[in-house]
XYZ file of C-alpha atoms in Angstrom:
679
model
C -59.089 53.595 28.867
C -57.236 56.432 30.676
C -60.552 57.853 31.903
C -62.165 57.996 28.457
C -65.419 55.965 28.339
C -66.213 53.780 25.322
C -69.225 54.772 23.230
C -72.054 52.304 22.671
C -72.599 51.276 19.024
C -75.752 52.449 17.241
C -77.749 49.911 15.139
C -76.497 51.363 11.855
C -72.915 51.238 13.136
C -73.323 47.567 14.050
C -74.603 46.807 10.539
C -71.637 48.607 8.967
C -69.281 46.679 11.236
C -70.799 43.362 10.151
C -70.396 44.255 6.462
C -66.803 45.279 7.091
C -66.105 41.939 8.786
C -67.527 40.003 5.834
C -65.362 41.934 3.380
C -62.340 41.450 5.646
C -62.792 37.668 5.701
C -62.858 37.553 1.913
C -59.721 39.663 1.552
C -57.904 37.732 4.255
C -58.483 34.403 2.542
C -56.999 35.667 -0.754
C -54.148 37.408 1.082
C -53.106 34.285 3.027
C -52.964 32.288 -0.203
C -50.598 34.879 -1.715
C -48.502 34.924 1.442
C -48.102 31.142 1.648
C -47.178 30.951 -2.046
C -44.736 33.896 -1.781
C -46.502 35.854 -4.503
C -45.270 39.453 -4.553
C -46.875 40.805 -7.727
C -48.391 44.297 -7.850
C -51.905 42.819 -7.604
C -50.967 40.751 -4.548
C -49.339 43.708 -2.785
C -52.350 45.922 -3.609
C -54.556 43.295 -1.991
C -52.546 43.581 1.242
C -52.993 47.361 1.031
C -56.781 46.974 0.913
C -56.633 44.552 3.831
C -54.611 46.995 5.948
C -56.935 49.885 5.088
C -59.737 47.898 6.690
C -57.710 46.326 9.518
C -54.417 48.068 10.353
C -53.896 45.457 13.118
C -53.297 42.652 10.590
C -49.710 42.083 11.703
C -49.148 39.277 9.191
C -49.967 41.681 6.366
C -47.282 44.099 7.568
C -44.732 41.283 7.674
C -45.812 40.218 4.182
C -45.179 43.747 2.913
C -41.667 43.650 4.411
C -40.957 40.464 2.469
C -42.421 42.014 -0.673
C -40.265 45.144 -0.279
C -37.121 43.050 0.238
C -37.999 41.036 -2.879
C -38.363 44.194 -4.973
C -35.245 45.868 -3.583
C -33.098 42.819 -4.299
C -33.369 43.513 -8.027
C -33.024 47.328 -8.123
C -30.461 48.220 -5.447
C -28.404 50.118 -8.031
C -31.270 52.527 -8.777
C -31.719 54.873 -5.751
C -34.734 56.613 -7.300
C -36.675 53.363 -7.628
C -35.680 52.386 -4.077
C -36.995 55.690 -2.764
C -40.247 55.281 -4.716
C -40.876 51.839 -3.187
C -40.142 52.991 0.368
C -42.210 56.167 0.002
C -45.160 54.000 -1.066
C -44.778 52.030 2.158
C -44.825 55.245 4.175
C -47.998 56.293 2.378
C -49.689 52.980 3.191
C -48.686 53.320 6.853
C -50.020 56.879 7.005
C -53.328 55.735 5.558
C -53.527 52.880 8.070
C -52.767 55.211 10.986
C -55.659 57.435 9.946
C -57.852 54.368 10.446
C -56.268 53.375 13.757
C -53.800 55.756 15.338
C -52.833 53.100 17.913
C -51.891 50.298 15.545
C -48.732 48.613 16.822
C -48.062 46.982 13.439
C -48.326 50.253 11.521
C -45.912 52.118 13.794
C -43.414 49.231 13.759
C -43.607 49.057 9.958
C -42.947 52.785 9.658
C -39.857 52.403 11.863
C -38.683 49.539 9.691
C -39.079 51.598 6.496
C -37.141 54.551 7.910
C -34.382 52.254 9.152
C -33.726 51.255 5.523
C -32.073 54.685 5.184
C -33.331 55.709 1.738
C -36.365 57.720 2.825
C -36.481 61.333 3.939
C -37.043 61.769 7.668
C -37.526 65.510 7.415
C -41.281 65.179 7.035
C -41.718 62.824 10.008
C -41.810 65.425 12.798
C -44.330 67.521 10.847
C -46.478 64.432 10.337
C -46.203 63.603 14.052
C -47.287 67.122 14.997
C -50.497 66.578 13.008
C -51.100 63.150 14.535
C -50.410 64.350 18.083
C -52.941 67.130 17.710
C -55.535 64.382 17.244
C -54.416 62.513 20.379
C -51.812 64.340 22.458
C -51.308 61.427 24.886
C -50.852 58.589 22.370
C -47.777 56.714 23.581
C -47.200 55.090 20.153
C -46.639 58.526 18.647
C -44.368 59.567 21.518
C -42.280 56.387 21.166
C -42.017 56.969 17.430
C -41.101 60.595 18.068
C -38.120 59.500 20.194
C -37.074 57.188 17.361
C -37.252 60.013 14.780
C -35.455 62.460 17.076
C -32.577 60.022 17.366
C -32.422 59.605 13.579
C -32.504 63.358 12.924
C -30.046 64.180 15.734
C -32.477 66.754 17.058
C -31.243 68.168 20.367
C -32.731 67.113 23.682
C -33.123 70.792 24.591
C -35.383 71.330 21.554
C -37.460 68.313 22.507
C -37.746 69.603 26.069
C -39.206 72.840 24.681
C -41.702 70.734 22.715
C -42.887 69.098 25.950
C -43.288 72.616 27.400
C -45.728 73.412 24.597
C -47.628 70.131 24.936
C -47.936 70.400 28.722
C -48.891 74.062 28.461
C -51.829 73.180 26.232
C -52.890 70.169 28.337
C -51.693 69.570 31.911
C -53.124 66.033 31.842
C -50.784 64.913 29.039
C -49.096 62.046 30.880
C -47.039 61.087 27.806
C -45.546 64.587 27.625
C -44.653 64.492 31.331
C -43.067 61.070 30.858
C -41.045 62.223 27.840
C -39.917 65.227 29.853
C -38.604 62.944 32.612
C -36.695 60.869 30.017
C -35.096 63.971 28.478
C -34.243 65.566 31.836
C -32.704 62.328 33.112
C -30.278 62.397 30.199
C -29.528 66.134 30.437
C -28.976 66.016 34.208
C -26.806 62.891 33.985
C -24.381 64.499 31.546
C -24.614 67.898 33.276
C -25.549 69.743 30.103
C -25.275 73.525 30.127
C -28.031 74.895 32.373
C -29.017 71.477 33.693
C -27.400 71.121 37.103
C -29.684 69.288 39.553
C -29.530 71.977 42.257
C -30.775 74.567 39.735
C -33.069 72.676 37.382
C -35.012 70.419 39.764
C -36.386 73.320 41.890
C -37.589 74.935 38.633
C -39.341 71.702 37.670
C -41.165 71.658 40.998
C -42.655 75.065 40.135
C -43.790 73.770 36.735
C -45.558 70.705 38.119
C -47.136 72.721 40.955
C -49.123 74.629 38.342
C -50.500 71.352 37.007
C -51.334 69.887 40.420
C -53.043 72.979 41.784
C -54.923 73.545 38.511
C -56.518 70.089 38.583
C -55.881 68.216 41.813
C -57.653 65.066 40.562
C -55.478 64.614 37.471
C -52.782 61.985 38.052
C -50.270 63.095 35.391
C -48.718 65.879 37.462
C -48.628 63.736 40.586
C -46.603 61.039 38.835
C -44.119 63.627 37.605
C -43.891 65.098 41.109
C -43.033 61.639 42.470
C -40.296 61.294 39.829
C -38.902 64.702 40.842
C -38.843 63.630 44.483
C -36.783 60.568 43.532
C -34.310 62.830 41.705
C -34.101 65.053 44.780
C -33.431 62.293 47.287
C -31.489 59.708 45.319
C -27.862 60.196 44.383
C -26.896 58.802 41.003
C -23.464 57.559 42.033
C -23.512 54.588 44.434
C -22.645 55.183 48.087
C -21.524 52.856 50.863
C -24.391 53.047 53.357
C -23.078 50.785 56.122
C -20.752 47.919 56.936
C -20.113 45.220 59.468
C -17.891 45.502 61.381
C -18.458 49.244 61.499
C -15.793 51.898 61.878
C -14.095 51.965 65.322
C -15.963 48.865 66.502
C -14.412 46.030 68.535
C -15.479 42.441 67.951
C -14.754 39.341 69.994
C -14.032 36.167 68.013
C -13.918 32.585 69.193
C -13.887 29.142 67.619
C -16.725 26.647 67.901
C -19.516 27.303 70.394
C -17.890 28.498 73.575
C -19.881 28.539 76.804
C -17.870 31.403 78.227
C -19.360 34.826 78.830
C -17.666 37.667 77.006
C -17.751 41.396 77.396
C -20.294 43.714 75.805
C -18.405 43.620 72.535
C -20.051 41.870 69.612
C -19.134 38.218 70.104
C -18.990 35.896 67.151
C -18.275 32.193 66.968
C -17.853 29.983 63.941
C -16.830 26.378 63.436
C -15.199 27.409 60.151
C -12.930 29.945 61.847
C -14.047 32.885 59.713
C -16.438 35.804 60.084
C -18.417 37.771 57.492
C -17.248 41.174 56.318
C -20.354 42.945 54.996
C -20.620 45.976 52.708
C -24.057 47.544 52.157
C -24.466 50.003 49.256
C -27.443 52.290 48.641
C -28.014 50.653 45.248
C -27.071 47.447 43.458
C -23.425 47.430 42.353
C -21.013 45.042 40.705
C -17.231 44.809 40.587
C -16.580 44.346 44.316
C -13.392 42.292 44.499
C -10.010 42.064 46.170
C -8.743 44.706 43.732
C -11.452 47.279 44.519
C -11.629 46.499 48.256
C -8.279 46.168 50.036
C -7.740 44.667 53.489
C -4.778 45.485 55.749
C -4.563 43.043 58.628
C -2.150 40.838 60.558
C -4.656 37.983 60.384
C -3.092 35.391 58.113
C -4.686 33.784 55.062
C -6.722 36.775 53.907
C -4.567 38.000 51.054
C -7.034 37.133 48.275
C -10.511 37.483 49.717
C -13.406 36.342 47.564
C -16.334 38.786 47.565
C -19.782 37.396 46.822
C -23.002 39.296 46.049
C -25.994 38.455 48.223
C -28.588 38.314 45.472
C -31.218 36.175 43.819
C -30.580 33.929 40.824
C -26.792 34.310 40.944
C -26.866 37.942 39.821
C -23.485 39.651 39.863
C -24.918 42.944 41.113
C -26.285 43.490 44.607
C -26.643 46.052 47.378
C -24.985 43.586 49.765
C -21.525 42.035 49.310
C -19.895 39.583 51.694
C -16.385 38.209 52.166
C -15.332 35.789 54.884
C -12.271 36.860 56.854
C -10.317 34.021 58.467
C -9.202 34.366 62.054
C -7.951 30.814 62.677
C -4.973 29.552 60.713
C -2.115 27.123 61.133
C -0.218 29.788 63.055
C -1.318 30.411 66.672
C -3.023 33.764 67.056
C -5.244 33.366 70.130
C -5.429 35.937 72.897
C -4.432 38.844 70.650
C -5.994 41.981 69.264
C -5.720 42.734 65.584
C -6.414 45.972 63.759
C -8.198 45.488 60.427
C -8.288 48.336 57.918
C -10.711 48.140 54.980
C -10.472 50.506 52.011
C -13.423 50.556 49.605
C -13.163 52.092 46.153
C -9.509 53.132 46.132
C -9.217 51.451 42.748
C -11.915 51.933 40.056
C -14.177 49.037 39.200
C -17.246 49.219 41.467
C -20.106 50.187 39.156
C -23.850 50.456 39.746
C -26.372 48.526 37.678
C -27.090 51.842 35.906
C -23.449 52.221 34.894
C -22.363 54.841 37.456
C -18.957 54.483 39.102
C -18.478 54.324 42.855
C -16.392 57.449 43.431
C -16.746 58.226 47.154
C -13.939 55.995 48.445
C -14.237 55.044 52.095
C -12.010 53.587 54.788
C -13.003 51.984 58.076
C -10.980 50.340 60.814
C -12.096 47.846 63.465
C -10.405 45.763 66.149
C -10.751 41.970 66.328
C -9.958 40.186 69.586
C -9.344 36.463 69.030
C -9.963 34.481 72.213
C -7.688 31.682 73.351
C -10.568 29.681 74.907
C -11.899 27.164 72.423
C -14.461 24.509 73.236
C -15.503 21.911 70.710
C -18.688 20.829 72.465
C -21.865 22.088 70.836
C -24.618 23.903 72.679
C -27.546 21.464 72.735
C -29.939 23.431 74.973
C -33.107 24.831 73.442
C -33.090 28.564 72.716
C -35.970 30.323 74.446
C -37.311 33.722 73.379
C -38.797 34.357 76.819
C -35.974 34.021 79.346
C -32.339 35.047 79.756
C -32.430 38.540 78.239
C -30.926 41.695 79.736
C -32.185 45.140 78.789
C -29.728 47.247 76.818
C -28.191 50.096 78.769
C -29.526 53.215 77.032
C -26.582 55.231 78.371
C -24.040 52.780 76.981
C -21.775 53.923 74.168
C -21.513 50.387 72.770
C -24.272 50.963 70.233
C -22.475 53.869 68.598
C -19.621 51.519 67.772
C -21.924 48.745 66.559
C -24.228 50.667 64.248
C -23.182 52.932 61.430
C -26.095 55.308 60.989
C -26.767 57.577 58.000
C -23.283 57.462 56.528
C -24.688 58.262 53.086
C -25.989 61.657 54.251
C -22.475 62.911 54.861
C -21.501 61.982 51.311
C -24.188 63.954 49.475
C -24.798 67.656 48.886
C -27.987 67.928 50.913
C -28.526 71.685 51.390
C -30.434 72.342 48.153
C -32.285 69.044 48.564
C -33.458 69.994 52.060
C -34.558 73.438 50.888
C -36.481 72.057 47.896
C -38.278 69.432 50.006
C -39.050 71.949 52.781
C -40.710 74.277 50.247
C -42.801 71.422 48.874
C -43.903 70.393 52.377
C -45.060 73.916 53.192
C -46.949 74.075 49.907
C -48.694 70.715 50.230
C -49.852 71.438 53.745
C -52.117 74.046 52.136
C -53.892 71.443 49.993
C -57.347 70.353 51.178
C -57.480 66.887 52.685
C -57.271 64.332 49.886
C -55.794 60.872 49.440
C -53.162 61.898 46.923
C -52.316 65.027 48.929
C -51.789 63.047 52.131
C -49.734 60.430 50.293
C -47.476 63.040 48.692
C -47.033 64.846 52.008
C -46.073 61.542 53.659
C -43.511 60.899 50.913
C -42.086 64.402 51.249
C -41.784 64.085 55.024
C -40.095 60.702 54.611
C -37.615 62.239 52.168
C -36.892 65.081 54.595
C -36.449 62.655 57.488
C -33.917 60.654 55.483
C -31.656 63.688 54.995
C -32.298 65.534 58.272
C -30.457 65.670 61.580
C -31.352 63.133 64.265
C -32.948 65.815 66.464
C -35.909 66.386 64.119
C -36.347 62.914 62.639
C -38.670 61.656 65.329
C -41.147 64.465 64.680
C -41.239 63.697 60.947
C -41.731 59.968 61.441
C -44.580 60.490 63.917
C -46.445 62.640 61.398
C -45.725 60.164 58.581
C -47.159 57.311 60.642
C -50.332 59.296 61.336
C -50.736 60.137 57.635
C -50.532 56.479 56.628
C -53.043 55.561 59.341
C -55.434 58.135 57.856
C -54.856 56.746 54.353
C -55.579 53.183 55.482
C -58.919 54.400 56.817
C -59.724 56.596 53.790
C -58.719 54.250 50.957
C -59.364 50.588 51.721
C -58.638 49.506 48.125
C -54.951 50.384 48.633
C -54.809 49.367 52.284
C -51.898 46.925 51.901
C -49.718 49.501 50.132
C -50.284 52.037 52.910
C -49.705 49.318 55.497
C -46.338 48.443 53.945
C -45.305 52.094 53.809
C -46.385 52.516 57.438
C -44.126 49.577 58.354
C -41.187 51.108 56.496
C -41.684 54.433 58.289
C -41.950 52.712 61.661
C -38.723 50.760 61.161
C -36.904 53.869 59.980
C -38.103 55.652 63.091
C -36.843 52.802 65.284
C -33.434 52.878 63.586
C -33.163 56.662 63.179
C -31.212 57.161 66.411
C -29.325 55.097 68.962
C -31.823 56.227 71.601
C -34.808 54.802 69.690
C -32.942 51.647 68.704
C -31.666 50.877 72.192
C -35.260 50.556 73.433
C -35.607 47.399 71.335
C -32.175 45.876 72.036
C -31.283 43.172 74.548
C -28.389 40.874 75.428
C -29.016 37.134 75.556
C -27.044 35.637 78.458
C -27.484 32.071 77.239
C -26.087 32.917 73.804
C -22.750 34.501 74.796
C -24.344 37.938 75.275
C -25.545 37.934 71.665
C -27.254 41.126 70.522
C -31.017 40.576 70.295
C -33.403 42.985 68.573
C -37.082 42.676 69.463
C -39.484 44.049 66.865
C -42.441 41.915 67.887
C -46.074 43.053 68.191
C -45.576 46.088 65.911
C -48.035 45.046 63.137
C -45.187 45.077 60.625
C -46.067 43.892 57.125
C -42.710 44.668 55.502
C -39.039 44.585 56.508
C -36.885 47.711 56.038
C -33.797 49.550 57.343
C -31.737 46.342 57.553
C -28.628 48.331 56.623
C -28.801 49.749 60.173
C -29.070 46.285 61.729
C -26.097 44.358 60.361
C -24.754 43.763 63.892
C -27.902 41.978 65.140
C -27.479 38.270 65.983
C -30.948 37.411 67.314
C -34.093 38.909 65.789
C -37.631 38.609 67.151
C -40.260 39.487 64.536
C -43.051 37.469 66.089
C -46.705 38.587 66.221
C -46.540 40.803 63.140
C -48.166 40.662 59.692
C -45.157 39.712 57.551
C -45.651 37.812 54.298
C -41.964 37.513 53.391
C -38.440 37.699 54.815
C -37.101 39.731 51.893
C -34.339 42.039 53.142
C -33.058 39.825 55.954
C -30.402 38.327 53.657
C -28.177 41.311 54.498
C -28.064 40.380 58.208
C -25.174 37.947 57.909
C -24.616 37.620 61.681
C -28.151 36.392 62.316
C -28.108 33.099 64.220
C -31.628 33.063 65.746
C -34.826 34.247 64.069
C -38.367 34.249 65.458
C -41.097 34.606 62.798
C -43.918 32.982 64.731
C -47.472 34.340 64.436
C -47.065 36.104 61.087
C -48.748 35.634 57.689
C -46.130 33.607 55.841
C -47.842 31.291 53.365
C -45.016 29.136 52.020
C -41.358 28.269 52.474
C -40.539 30.126 49.264
C -41.395 33.314 51.190
C -38.370 32.412 53.344
C -36.060 32.113 50.334
C -33.850 35.036 51.450
C -32.835 33.050 54.555
C -30.769 30.718 52.367
C -28.048 33.382 52.376
C -27.717 33.363 56.203
C -24.874 30.922 56.832
C -24.944 31.497 60.620
C -28.655 30.818 61.111
C -29.147 27.990 63.615
C -32.546 28.706 65.214
C -35.713 29.354 63.196
C -39.267 29.645 64.503
C -42.020 29.844 61.848
C -44.777 28.437 64.044
C -48.381 29.641 63.750
C -48.156 31.004 60.223
C -50.235 30.062 57.157
C -47.804 27.613 55.517
C -49.747 24.961 53.590
C -53.073 26.688 54.162
C -53.625 27.695 50.527
C -54.030 24.945 47.945
C -52.957 27.349 45.184
C -50.180 29.560 46.499
C -48.385 31.721 43.940
C -45.684 32.653 46.456
C -44.346 29.095 46.092
C -42.966 30.135 42.715
C -40.696 32.832 44.099
C -37.910 30.254 43.987
C -37.280 27.632 41.312
C -38.957 24.255 41.379
C -36.774 21.229 40.623
C -39.527 20.185 38.231
C -38.723 23.177 35.997
C -34.965 22.677 36.006
C -33.661 19.766 33.969
C -30.134 20.394 35.287
C -31.173 20.145 38.939
C -28.448 18.170 40.754
C -30.288 15.407 42.603
C -28.790 14.665 46.009
C -29.281 11.747 48.391
C -32.578 13.085 49.761
C -33.870 13.668 46.245
C -33.096 10.125 45.194
C -34.507 8.544 48.367
C -37.673 10.643 48.665
C -38.479 11.904 45.141
C -42.240 12.180 45.717
C -41.832 14.213 48.923
C -39.211 16.467 47.339
C -41.674 17.143 44.527
C -44.473 17.816 47.008
C -42.442 20.014 49.376
C -39.860 21.352 46.920
C -39.979 24.940 48.257
C -39.256 23.731 51.809
C -36.549 21.447 50.454
C -34.748 24.252 48.626
C -34.766 26.518 51.694
C -33.980 23.999 54.436
C -31.242 22.128 52.585
C -29.149 25.322 52.336
C -29.461 26.088 56.056
C -27.566 24.530 58.942
C -30.370 24.582 61.502
C -30.184 23.058 64.966
C -33.613 24.209 66.121
C -36.812 24.533 64.050
C -40.419 25.121 65.054
C -43.222 24.685 62.482
C -46.174 23.947 64.767
C -49.449 25.712 64.106
C -49.097 25.504 60.309
C -51.347 23.387 58.095
C -48.252 21.777 56.582
C -47.120 20.470 59.988
C -47.606 16.733 60.479
C -45.802 13.421 60.685
C -45.087 13.233 56.955
C -43.586 16.718 56.761
C -41.642 16.264 60.015
C -40.010 13.070 58.712
C -39.164 14.905 55.504
C -37.592 17.793 57.460
C -35.403 15.380 59.424
C -33.970 14.059 56.161
C -33.385 17.503 54.647
C -31.953 19.048 57.856
C -29.958 16.208 59.475
C -28.215 18.497 62.013
C -31.465 19.380 63.785
C -31.383 18.849 67.547
C -34.771 20.394 68.400
C -37.952 20.126 66.296
C -41.207 21.730 67.444
C -39.912 22.136 70.993
C -38.885 18.486 71.386
C -35.335 17.185 71.523
C -34.604 14.630 68.850
C -33.125 11.253 69.626
C -29.855 11.004 67.751
């Protein structure tokens, strides 16, 4: 384990082990009889001591000793000297057991339990730990226990940080010491202790870990710590608002129903419900988004008490994405007018990250909503084609600047020292000989620099990052999929890094009211990223890629048409994120791998009705219980959508039985597998 090979037993060692096992079986039989009969005499407790000297992993024996100690203490609580004698004996037994097996979970837990009784001296514990850690400097049991003792003794975090200096200085490969250092620094940096400001301390830490990396390039301990430092450099502890839809200064065109009219190059949005989504995207999961923490000033009636909902799995109340639905049709006529809408985020406290940090960078954005006076009730029954009716986006147009909010978070963070620290690391790691870990770290550093750099130099960084991941895929086939995913993330960030790059993939669909269409097909993408830059997109073509999941698309609340054909999706549970897209009407999942695998673990990404006794059975469930059980993942996804067009051809699951099931679950379908349904 951890690079240390096991030694083969010699014949005499095997004989000794067999004798030990025979003795252990005899002791265990007597011990279990005492335990079941609740016998806590001195002889019985001594027997458990002998058992633990042979096998410190006998967890039942440790629990028995706890019961025995409680039994003794119940009669002598008024005598502190006797109490101390009993507890000190337990510490002695634990120490003896640890000499037999330094990694015994039961022994370490029992020692914690004894100290938590409060009558034993903890002054000797750190000295004892020093002796133990000299035997095995990387033992995580000892490091966990050390943190426990430090908390009991109120020893300062600064003193403990100095201890990690000593341990790392004597052994650069001490992963446990590096880990403990990251825990201590996280606390010191978070509370801004004296001498621990990020812009001063983190650059110093880079110098420390460089010594470890360049001393032994093949040791992983320093590399892991370097990755942690990079996260501290790039990530801001307090949550930030990354993007929104509508974005600041944008103009949107609203209409009721499905109008056949052709609107201007504004973002056009139609809804039978007479409302449109207001989307906030934060850089980390937050809670507390409500009408009190987000205020709306608008002449549109009926929006006084907006309800904000997190877009998250399993009804979590924290999420990066929050959505409210702003009404634009009410009992009062408001057609043919323009309305200014002002949104203030964070003016009142209450938005808090999942790590307990308050949203402090309040933000305000204003957009204009034009409500059209042309309303048509007739639905659009024509099939949506991904081949015809698209106009290329005008690269010189200024429309995109109003639609997309790019890199807002960069303006809200102190980036000068971060850029300098990352630039120094890049220069240093370019000097390393070609190696897998060196290339990977350089790619991560360049990605970090690209994220906080000006648009003019981002393209250069992303091109080099993409080449590095291509090299890694060729060098290290065992981690091919990881590199492939990271390559996809870098490619999507490159595409969305500037309006010039993004406009090359954007189109207008004439047959869908000039809806904004983004084509990311044939890019060999295996992962979705940068969706915070794409909240305005209404049609998305991800066909002919290598996607296994739609995770991330739940943020794109305007999405009405989605093409996922010719990917590697294996089940409908991989499409679970689409359940959050209330506007989705067209879905193409043809020519994937759905139903191909008899045992498909991705099916369990969403809950089966078989595992939920409180599952509310609807009409389809009562009429087709066997099919719901068979296709439960498809049922859970499709029942929450309001699809009018679905294509599932080219999948193993496709067939008459599944098609008839789909028609029951999605009754509003007009087109199935390219054929119009008879209604």
